[in-house]
Amino acid sequence: MTDTKDAAPTHSPLLPTYARYPVTMDRGEGCWLIATDGRRYLDFGTGIAVTALGHAHPHLVEKLTEQVAKLWHTSNLYHIPGQERLAQRLVDSSFAYQAFFCNSGMEAMEGSIKLARRYHAVTGNPQKYRIITVEGAFHGRSLATLAAANNPKYLKGFGPKVDGFDNVPFANMNALRAAISDETAAILLEPVQGEGGIRAASLDYLRQIRTACDEFGLLMVLDEVQSGMGRTGKLWAHEWAGIEPDIVGSAKGLGGGFPVGAVLAGEKAAQGFEPGVHGTTFGGNPLAMAAANAVLDVILEPGFLAAVEQKGALLTQGLEKLIARHPGIYEAVRGAGLLLGLKCVVPNGEVATALLHAGLLVVPAAENVIRILPPLIVSEAEIAIALDILDKVAAGWPKAEGGKA
Ligand code: PLP
């Protein structure tokens, strides 16, 4: 009998849901990822806006290691002090009155949708269950969050779309108001669309949505899974508009790389939940809470968010110079803080691949944009290295017929 243990597998044992770059990361140090072949990559993708404090941040390592040795999981049958602490800190630093913890962005948004619907059910308006959403959104891959975002590419083949979502054009207040009916429960959007290509809702648009919600008794639900936790230079992106939403979904940066999500509810919306109506086995377990509390320790340090804003401005200026130098490659920069999108002239996927080969990680998004999402602890020197790689890749781009790079 032949021993086939070491034979190369003929096919992957993984279901083929991802198209992956041919790179395997071995370890991380701050803003850098080191591959199994020893190559170093400057990580300006942060695992899609997740590793907000970079890799192996000493404070996170310390707090998680401490918790690993103590207690991992108990379920929500018992009190979890880390949850109470994290919730209190989130409440103290935001519009929120109460929080619910889960494990991912999709769960945070699914929970937010359920809370919005149930708020109306328990306050005497069970007919109000529909939610207005905007084109270009991304809220996750559950059946309801897919229906909310209404992206045909992701809905195809998954059967009847979950009912209850009215998708309207982005940044069009007339269309949004026209979609409001007696059945409308809430308006849901990302303050800055991530997957949609770093498309920021204007502050005025956000304020007008708040006004419309107040006028018609609707809840304003924000998906801050990607834009929250300091990425734009404020803890929550909606703070730039000076408004208070009713519900916010958070995840990604919240755990700094540990899977954790949260539904934050204002006092009014919080009425929607009571014991037994929503839950998750893993949500808010002691390990996840140790990670998120450690992330907050750093992000809430005085001056941290101001530094994010300042580094975002520096990076934006640098990108604007690159656009002027390479108008045949890069077209526009958008976003806020360290949640930036560089719209490309040439195909964004090819740019992302070329950058990877040159040692810089970014993440493609819709509208031919590459997302530039460095760790919030990035240094000015690392920003300069990234700009240099973006410059070199553009300068070496094969020239199109009659075009110029
Ligand atoms: N909402 C937004 C704005 C996102 O960017 C994402 C993920 O990219 C999600 C929700 C879903 O989060 P997750 O992939 O953790 O389920």
GROMACS .gro file of C-alpha atoms and ligand atoms in nm:
model
  421
    1MET     CA    1   0.000   0.000   0.000
    2THR     CA    2   0.135   0.344  -0.088
    3ASP     CA    3   0.150   0.611   0.178
    4THR     CA    4  -0.030   0.908   0.023
    5LYS     CA    5  -0.005   1.133   0.328
    6ASP     CA    6   0.250   1.366   0.172
    7ALA     CA    7   0.109   1.363  -0.177
    8ALA     CA    8  -0.012   1.701  -0.303
    9PRO     CA    9  -0.390   1.721  -0.269
   10THR     CA   10  -0.571   1.701  -0.599
   11HIS     CA   11  -0.825   1.955  -0.487
   12SER     CA   12  -0.870   2.194  -0.197
   13PRO     CA   13  -1.068   2.067   0.101
   14LEU     CA   14  -1.207   2.420   0.133
   15LEU     CA   15  -1.532   2.521  -0.030
   16PRO     CA   16  -1.433   2.758  -0.308
   17THR     CA   17  -1.582   3.083  -0.173
   18TYR     CA   18  -1.269   3.296  -0.206
   19ALA     CA   19  -1.029   3.391  -0.483
   20ARG     CA   20  -0.708   3.433  -0.287
   21TYR     CA   21  -0.377   3.600  -0.366
   22PRO     CA   22  -0.098   3.340  -0.386
   23VAL     CA   23   0.054   3.452  -0.057
   24THR     CA   24   0.053   3.291   0.289
   25MET     CA   25   0.115   3.514   0.586
   26ASP     CA   26   0.318   3.373   0.870
   27ARG     CA   27   0.326   3.653   1.127
   28GLY     CA   28   0.262   4.018   1.183
   29GLU     CA   29   0.458   4.300   1.345
   30GLY     CA   30   0.284   4.636   1.376
   31CYS     CA   31   0.196   4.754   1.024
   32TRP     CA   32   0.386   4.469   0.860
   33LEU     CA   33   0.294   4.116   0.758
   34ILE     CA   34   0.568   3.862   0.698
   35ALA     CA   35   0.493   3.579   0.456
   36THR     CA   36   0.609   3.219   0.490
   37ASP     CA   37   0.880   3.289   0.229
   38GLY     CA   38   1.013   3.574   0.443
   39ARG     CA   39   0.877   3.860   0.227
   40ARG     CA   40   0.755   4.164   0.418
   41TYR     CA   41   0.435   4.342   0.319
   42LEU     CA   42   0.320   4.683   0.442
   43ASP     CA   43  -0.035   4.608   0.549
   44PHE     CA   44  -0.258   4.895   0.432
   45GLY     CA   45  -0.554   4.658   0.399
   46THR     CA   46  -0.566   4.552   0.768
   47GLY     CA   47  -0.762   4.240   0.681
   48ILE     CA   48  -1.039   4.466   0.546
   49ALA     CA   49  -1.033   4.734   0.817
   50VAL     CA   50  -0.998   4.490   1.106
   51THR     CA   51  -0.650   4.506   1.259
   52ALA     CA   52  -0.693   4.865   1.372
   53LEU     CA   53  -0.390   4.852   1.601
   54GLY     CA   54  -0.174   4.655   1.361
   55HIS     CA   55  -0.040   4.309   1.437
   56ALA     CA   56   0.080   4.178   1.774
   57HIS     CA   57   0.017   4.511   1.949
   58PRO     CA   58   0.184   4.466   2.291
   59HIS     CA   59  -0.119   4.584   2.489
   60LEU     CA   60  -0.357   4.350   2.303
   61VAL     CA   61  -0.116   4.060   2.336
   62GLU     CA   62  -0.084   4.123   2.710
   63LYS     CA   63  -0.457   4.152   2.777
   64LEU     CA   64  -0.553   3.856   2.560
   65THR     CA   65  -0.278   3.636   2.700
   66GLU     CA   66  -0.397   3.721   3.052
   67GLN     CA   67  -0.754   3.623   2.959
   68VAL     CA   68  -0.650   3.309   2.767
   69ALA     CA   69  -0.504   3.169   3.089
   70LYS     CA   70  -0.812   3.264   3.291
   71LEU     CA   71  -1.143   3.201   3.112
   72TRP     CA   72  -1.253   3.177   2.749
   73HIS     CA   73  -1.623   3.111   2.738
   74THR     CA   74  -1.921   3.071   2.966
   75SER     CA   75  -2.222   3.156   2.741
   76ASN     CA   76  -2.469   3.431   2.817
   77LEU     CA   77  -2.640   3.217   3.080
   78TYR     CA   78  -2.412   3.395   3.327
   79HIS     CA   79  -2.288   3.748   3.389
   80ILE     CA   80  -1.976   3.846   3.198
   81PRO     CA   81  -1.798   4.142   3.361
   82GLY     CA   82  -1.601   4.223   3.044
   83GLN     CA   83  -1.932   4.279   2.860
   84GLU     CA   84  -2.063   4.518   3.123
   85ARG     CA   85  -1.733   4.707   3.116
   86LEU     CA   86  -1.714   4.730   2.737
   87ALA     CA   87  -2.080   4.828   2.708
   88GLN     CA   88  -2.040   5.098   2.973
   89ARG     CA   89  -1.736   5.243   2.797
   90LEU     CA   90  -1.914   5.243   2.460
   91VAL     CA   91  -2.219   5.405   2.620
   92ASP     CA   92  -2.003   5.669   2.793
   93SER     CA   93  -1.831   5.760   2.468
   94SER     CA   94  -2.127   5.764   2.227
   95PHE     CA   95  -2.500   5.818   2.170
   96ALA     CA   96  -2.565   5.464   2.294
   97TYR     CA   97  -2.777   5.369   2.593
   98GLN     CA   98  -2.716   4.993   2.578
   99ALA     CA   99  -2.515   4.739   2.378
  100PHE     CA  100  -2.549   4.378   2.260
  101PHE     CA  101  -2.242   4.178   2.161
  102CYS     CA  102  -2.209   3.931   1.875
  103ASN     CA  103  -1.931   3.792   1.659
  104SER     CA  104  -1.925   3.964   1.321
  105GLY     CA  105  -2.039   4.260   1.116
  106MET     CA  106  -2.317   4.064   0.954
  107GLU     CA  107  -2.452   3.964   1.294
  108ALA     CA  108  -2.431   4.323   1.414
  109MET     CA  109  -2.639   4.435   1.117
  110GLU     CA  110  -2.884   4.145   1.136
  111GLY     CA  111  -2.931   4.230   1.505
  112SER     CA  112  -2.973   4.600   1.421
  113ILE     CA  113  -3.242   4.517   1.164
  114LYS     CA  114  -3.423   4.293   1.411
  115LEU     CA  115  -3.404   4.559   1.683
  116ALA     CA  116  -3.546   4.826   1.450
  117ARG     CA  117  -3.839   4.604   1.350
  118ARG     CA  118  -3.909   4.492   1.704
  119TYR     CA  119  -3.897   4.845   1.844
  120HIS     CA  120  -4.202   4.928   1.632
  121ALA     CA  121  -4.371   4.598   1.718
  122VAL     CA  122  -4.345   4.660   2.092
  123THR     CA  123  -4.442   5.028   2.070
  124GLY     CA  124  -4.773   4.953   1.899
  125ASN     CA  125  -4.681   4.970   1.530
  126PRO     CA  126  -4.622   4.611   1.417
  127GLN     CA  127  -4.711   4.712   1.060
  128LYS     CA  128  -4.386   4.912   1.048
  129TYR     CA  129  -4.128   4.656   0.940
  130ARG     CA  130  -3.983   4.785   0.614
  131ILE     CA  131  -3.636   4.939   0.603
  132ILE     CA  132  -3.512   5.186   0.346
  133THR     CA  133  -3.155   5.117   0.234
  134VAL     CA  134  -2.928   5.276  -0.027
  135GLU     CA  135  -2.768   5.153  -0.346
  136GLY     CA  136  -2.405   5.046  -0.326
  137ALA     CA  137  -2.442   4.933   0.036
  138PHE     CA  138  -2.288   4.625   0.192
  139HIS     CA  139  -2.417   4.491   0.522
  140GLY     CA  140  -2.301   4.128   0.526
  141ARG     CA  141  -2.388   3.788   0.380
  142SER     CA  142  -2.692   3.667   0.574
  143LEU     CA  143  -3.012   3.646   0.373
  144ALA     CA  144  -3.156   3.961   0.536
  145THR     CA  145  -2.841   4.172   0.512
  146LEU     CA  146  -2.802   4.069   0.147
  147ALA     CA  147  -3.161   4.174   0.080
  148ALA     CA  148  -3.093   4.503   0.258
  149ALA     CA  149  -2.797   4.585   0.036
  150ASN     CA  150  -2.976   4.459  -0.276
  151ASN     CA  151  -2.660   4.380  -0.471
  152PRO     CA  152  -2.768   4.142  -0.751
  153LYS     CA  153  -2.418   3.992  -0.767
  154TYR     CA  154  -2.446   3.858  -0.411
  155LEU     CA  155  -2.818   3.771  -0.419
  156LYS     CA  156  -2.808   3.559  -0.734
  157GLY     CA  157  -2.884   3.191  -0.678
  158PHE     CA  158  -2.994   3.223  -0.318
  159GLY     CA  159  -3.367   3.198  -0.373
  160PRO     CA  160  -3.639   3.449  -0.290
  161LYS     CA  161  -3.507   3.774  -0.147
  162VAL     CA  162  -3.602   3.843   0.216
  163ASP     CA  163  -3.892   4.088   0.212
  164GLY     CA  164  -3.893   4.423   0.385
  165PHE     CA  165  -3.624   4.635   0.222
  166ASP     CA  166  -3.670   4.932  -0.012
  167ASN     CA  167  -3.345   5.020  -0.183
  168VAL     CA  168  -3.313   5.380  -0.310
  169PRO     CA  169  -3.041   5.564  -0.504
  170PHE     CA  170  -2.746   5.690  -0.297
  171ALA     CA  171  -2.748   6.055  -0.189
  172ASN     CA  172  -3.093   6.121  -0.332
  173MET     CA  173  -3.317   6.264  -0.061
  174ASN     CA  174  -3.620   6.296  -0.290
  175ALA     CA  175  -3.612   5.926  -0.376
  176LEU     CA  176  -3.559   5.839  -0.011
  177ARG     CA  177  -3.853   6.048   0.107
  178ALA     CA  178  -4.071   5.911  -0.172
  179ALA     CA  179  -4.001   5.556  -0.049
  180ILE     CA  180  -4.130   5.626   0.305
  181SER     CA  181  -4.465   5.456   0.368
  182ASP     CA  182  -4.684   5.366   0.666
  183GLU     CA  183  -4.490   5.040   0.680
  184THR     CA  184  -4.147   5.200   0.706
  185ALA     CA  185  -3.962   5.124   1.029
  186ALA     CA  186  -3.615   5.261   0.967
  187ILE     CA  187  -3.354   5.399   0.731
  188LEU     CA  188  -3.027   5.207   0.718
  189LEU     CA  189  -2.698   5.316   0.564
  190GLU     CA  190  -2.321   5.327   0.606
  191PRO     CA  191  -2.187   5.677   0.681
  192VAL     CA  192  -1.905   5.583   0.443
  193GLN     CA  193  -1.974   5.293   0.207
  194GLY     CA  194  -1.682   5.053   0.226
  195GLU     CA  195  -1.737   4.777  -0.029
  196GLY     CA  196  -1.925   5.037  -0.233
  197GLY     CA  197  -1.596   5.214  -0.302
  198ILE     CA  198  -1.538   5.444   0.000
  199ARG     CA  199  -1.836   5.658  -0.091
  200ALA     CA  200  -1.901   5.895   0.196
  201ALA     CA  201  -2.253   6.009   0.266
  202SER     CA  202  -2.229   6.388   0.285
  203LEU     CA  203  -2.279   6.531   0.633
  204ASP     CA  204  -2.580   6.717   0.500
  205TYR     CA  205  -2.734   6.394   0.363
  206LEU     CA  206  -2.688   6.228   0.703
  207ARG     CA  207  -2.851   6.526   0.877
  208GLN     CA  208  -3.141   6.524   0.632
  209ILE     CA  209  -3.195   6.154   0.697
  210ARG     CA  210  -3.201   6.224   1.072
  211THR     CA  211  -3.463   6.494   1.009
  212ALA     CA  212  -3.675   6.262   0.793
  213CYS     CA  213  -3.655   5.990   1.062
  214ASP     CA  214  -3.777   6.236   1.325
  215GLU     CA  215  -4.053   6.364   1.097
  216PHE     CA  216  -4.193   6.018   1.020
  217GLY     CA  217  -4.114   5.836   1.346
  218LEU     CA  218  -3.847   5.614   1.189
  219LEU     CA  219  -3.528   5.480   1.342
  220MET     CA  220  -3.196   5.586   1.193
  221VAL     CA  221  -2.974   5.278   1.172
  222LEU     CA  222  -2.608   5.319   1.080
  223ASP     CA  223  -2.373   5.046   0.968
  224GLU     CA  224  -2.041   5.151   1.120
  225VAL     CA  225  -1.888   4.806   1.085
  226GLN     CA  226  -1.615   4.950   0.863
  227SER     CA  227  -1.630   5.325   0.938
  228GLY     CA  228  -1.641   5.302   1.318
  229MET     CA  229  -1.388   5.250   1.596
  230GLY     CA  230  -1.180   5.552   1.513
  231ARG     CA  231  -1.113   5.485   1.146
  232THR     CA  232  -1.229   5.827   1.028
  233GLY     CA  233  -1.062   6.014   1.315
  234LYS     CA  234  -1.368   6.010   1.540
  235LEU     CA  235  -1.483   5.705   1.733
  236TRP     CA  236  -1.791   5.688   1.506
  237ALA     CA  237  -1.806   5.841   1.158
  238HIS     CA  238  -2.154   5.984   1.221
  239GLU     CA  239  -2.006   6.217   1.484
  240TRP     CA  240  -1.873   6.433   1.198
  241ALA     CA  241  -2.236   6.518   1.114
  242GLY     CA  242  -2.320   6.609   1.473
  243ILE     CA  243  -2.618   6.372   1.473
  244GLU     CA  244  -2.726   6.089   1.700
  245PRO     CA  245  -2.850   5.772   1.530
  246ASP     CA  246  -3.088   5.528   1.701
  247ILE     CA  247  -2.895   5.209   1.629
  248VAL     CA  248  -2.536   5.146   1.518
  249GLY     CA  249  -2.378   4.816   1.414
  250SER     CA  250  -2.006   4.775   1.485
  251ALA     CA  251  -1.747   4.500   1.428
  252LYS     CA  252  -1.414   4.480   1.239
  253GLY     CA  253  -1.184   4.720   1.431
  254LEU     CA  254  -1.376   4.661   1.755
  255GLY     CA  255  -1.179   4.344   1.830
  256GLY     CA  256  -0.858   4.447   1.657
  257GLY     CA  257  -0.852   4.107   1.482
  258PHE     CA  258  -1.054   3.905   1.730
  259PRO     CA  259  -1.405   3.833   1.597
  260VAL     CA  260  -1.649   4.057   1.783
  261GLY     CA  261  -1.944   4.272   1.682
  262ALA     CA  262  -2.186   4.500   1.863
  263VAL     CA  263  -2.531   4.646   1.828
  264LEU     CA  264  -2.543   4.986   1.997
  265ALA     CA  265  -2.889   5.118   2.077
  266GLY     CA  266  -3.010   5.459   2.184
  267GLU     CA  267  -3.257   5.475   2.471
  268LYS     CA  268  -3.565   5.470   2.247
  269ALA     CA  269  -3.458   5.181   2.023
  270ALA     CA  270  -3.335   4.977   2.322
  271GLN     CA  271  -3.699   4.918   2.418
  272GLY     CA  272  -3.717   4.667   2.132
  273PHE     CA  273  -3.526   4.392   2.311
  274GLU     CA  274  -3.612   4.195   2.624
  275PRO     CA  275  -3.482   3.862   2.758
  276GLY     CA  276  -3.519   3.576   2.512
  277VAL     CA  277  -3.590   3.769   2.192
  278HIS     CA  278  -3.237   3.771   2.050
  279GLY     CA  279  -2.909   3.602   2.133
  280THR     CA  280  -2.594   3.418   2.032
  281THR     CA  281  -2.393   3.147   2.204
  282PHE     CA  282  -2.049   3.297   2.151
  283GLY     CA  283  -2.141   3.668   2.154
  284GLY     CA  284  -1.947   3.874   2.404
  285ASN     CA  285  -1.748   3.587   2.549
  286PRO     CA  286  -1.471   3.675   2.796
  287LEU     CA  287  -1.195   3.637   2.537
  288ALA     CA  288  -1.367   3.865   2.285
  289MET     CA  289  -1.438   4.118   2.557
  290ALA     CA  290  -1.075   4.120   2.668
  291ALA     CA  291  -0.973   4.196   2.309
  292ALA     CA  292  -1.228   4.472   2.255
  293ASN     CA  293  -1.161   4.634   2.592
  294ALA     CA  294  -0.790   4.635   2.513
  295VAL     CA  295  -0.858   4.797   2.174
  296LEU     CA  296  -1.066   5.065   2.345
  297ASP     CA  297  -0.789   5.127   2.601
  298VAL     CA  298  -0.568   5.241   2.315
  299ILE     CA  299  -0.823   5.418   2.093
  300LEU     CA  300  -0.966   5.621   2.381
  301GLU     CA  301  -0.624   5.744   2.494
  302PRO     CA  302  -0.615   6.124   2.473
  303GLY     CA  303  -0.479   6.238   2.138
  304PHE     CA  304  -0.514   5.900   1.962
  305LEU     CA  305  -0.808   5.998   1.738
  306ALA     CA  306  -0.658   6.340   1.661
  307ALA     CA  307  -0.346   6.158   1.541
  308VAL     CA  308  -0.560   5.937   1.314
  309GLU     CA  309  -0.714   6.248   1.160
  310GLN     CA  310  -0.375   6.411   1.115
  311LYS     CA  311  -0.220   6.099   0.956
  312GLY     CA  312  -0.526   6.068   0.733
  313ALA     CA  313  -0.469   6.424   0.612
  314LEU     CA  314  -0.102   6.349   0.544
  315LEU     CA  315  -0.186   6.035   0.348
  316THR     CA  316  -0.461   6.216   0.154
  317GLN     CA  317  -0.220   6.496   0.056
  318GLY     CA  318   0.033   6.239  -0.060
  319LEU     CA  319  -0.230   6.057  -0.265
  320GLU     CA  320  -0.343   6.383  -0.423
  321LYS     CA  321   0.014   6.449  -0.536
  322LEU     CA  322   0.029   6.099  -0.686
  323ILE     CA  323  -0.294   6.164  -0.877
  324ALA     CA  324  -0.139   6.481  -1.022
  325ARG     CA  325   0.178   6.287  -1.117
  326HIS     CA  326  -0.001   5.985  -1.264
  327PRO     CA  327  -0.336   6.099  -1.407
  328GLY     CA  328  -0.343   5.794  -1.635
  329ILE     CA  329  -0.337   5.558  -1.334
  330TYR     CA  330  -0.500   5.727  -1.035
  331GLU     CA  331  -0.802   5.953  -1.058
  332ALA     CA  332  -0.936   6.065  -0.721
  333VAL     CA  333  -0.900   6.014  -0.348
  334ARG     CA  334  -1.201   5.995  -0.121
  335GLY     CA  335  -1.307   5.903   0.230
  336ALA     CA  336  -1.205   6.036   0.568
  337GLY     CA  337  -0.926   5.980   0.818
  338LEU     CA  338  -0.762   5.646   0.746
  339LEU     CA  339  -1.066   5.513   0.559
  340LEU     CA  340  -0.949   5.613   0.214
  341GLY     CA  341  -1.030   5.510  -0.140
  342LEU     CA  342  -0.811   5.574  -0.442
  343LYS     CA  343  -1.017   5.565  -0.758
  344CYS     CA  344  -0.812   5.419  -1.040
  345VAL     CA  345  -0.817   5.480  -1.413
  346VAL     CA  346  -0.668   5.140  -1.493
  347PRO     CA  347  -0.840   4.829  -1.348
  348ASN     CA  348  -0.828   4.840  -0.967
  349GLY     CA  349  -0.776   4.465  -0.933
  350GLU     CA  350  -0.461   4.489  -1.145
  351VAL     CA  351  -0.338   4.783  -0.937
  352ALA     CA  352  -0.396   4.588  -0.614
  353THR     CA  353  -0.203   4.290  -0.753
  354ALA     CA  354   0.085   4.509  -0.874
  355LEU     CA  355   0.101   4.677  -0.533
  356LEU     CA  356   0.107   4.338  -0.361
  357HIS     CA  357   0.401   4.232  -0.576
  358ALA     CA  358   0.571   4.559  -0.479
  359GLY     CA  359   0.507   4.492  -0.109
  360LEU     CA  360   0.198   4.700  -0.031
  361LEU     CA  361  -0.138   4.545   0.064
  362VAL     CA  362  -0.462   4.727  -0.026
  363VAL     CA  363  -0.820   4.607  -0.084
  364PRO     CA  364  -1.018   4.652  -0.407
  365ALA     CA  365  -1.374   4.786  -0.382
  366ALA     CA  366  -1.655   4.886  -0.618
  367GLU     CA  367  -1.630   5.184  -0.857
  368ASN     CA  368  -1.275   5.087  -0.955
  369VAL     CA  369  -1.141   5.196  -0.618
  370ILE     CA  370  -0.863   5.051  -0.407
  371ARG     CA  371  -0.922   5.085  -0.035
  372ILE     CA  372  -0.630   5.218   0.164
  373LEU     CA  373  -0.691   5.122   0.526
  374PRO     CA  374  -0.369   5.134   0.727
  375PRO     CA  375  -0.356   5.039   1.092
  376LEU     CA  376  -0.453   5.344   1.299
  377ILE     CA  377  -0.108   5.327   1.462
  378VAL     CA  378   0.069   5.377   1.127
  379SER     CA  379   0.375   5.603   1.141
  380GLU     CA  380   0.454   5.892   0.907
  381ALA     CA  381   0.755   5.693   0.785
  382GLU     CA  382   0.529   5.400   0.690
  383ILE     CA  383   0.291   5.637   0.509
  384ALA     CA  384   0.592   5.763   0.311
  385ILE     CA  385   0.690   5.403   0.221
  386ALA     CA  386   0.335   5.329   0.100
  387LEU     CA  387   0.324   5.646  -0.112
  388ASP     CA  388   0.659   5.556  -0.262
  389ILE     CA  389   0.533   5.208  -0.361
  390LEU     CA  390   0.214   5.359  -0.509
  391ASP     CA  391   0.435   5.601  -0.704
  392LYS     CA  392   0.671   5.334  -0.835
  393VAL     CA  393   0.390   5.100  -0.939
  394ALA     CA  394   0.222   5.384  -1.132
  395ALA     CA  395   0.550   5.492  -1.292
  396GLY     CA  396   0.617   5.136  -1.408
  397TRP     CA  397   0.266   5.079  -1.541
  398PRO     CA  398   0.264   4.960  -1.903
  399LYS     CA  399   0.164   5.261  -2.108
  400ALA     CA  400  -0.164   5.230  -2.298
  401GLU     CA  401  -0.173   5.326  -2.666
  402GLY     CA  402  -0.131   5.703  -2.672
  403GLY     CA  403  -0.196   5.723  -2.299
  404LYS     CA  404   0.042   5.824  -2.026
  405ALA     CA  405   0.103   5.674  -1.687
  406PLP     N1  406  -2.113   4.604   0.705
  406PLP     C1  407  -2.009   4.662   0.645
  406PLP     C2  408  -2.013   4.810   0.620
  406PLP     C3  409  -1.900   4.587   0.605
  406PLP     O1  410  -1.798   4.645   0.542
  406PLP     C4  411  -1.901   4.448   0.630
  406PLP     C5  412  -1.789   4.362   0.586
  406PLP     O2  413  -1.712   4.394   0.501
  406PLP     C6  414  -2.011   4.392   0.695
  406PLP     C7  415  -2.115   4.473   0.732
  406PLP     C8  416  -2.015   4.245   0.725
  406PLP     O3  417  -1.921   4.214   0.822
  406PLP     P1  418  -1.869   4.062   0.840
  406PLP     O4  419  -1.791   4.029   0.719
  406PLP     O5  420  -1.787   4.068   0.967
  406PLP     O6  421  -1.990   3.978   0.857
   0.00000   0.00000   0.00000
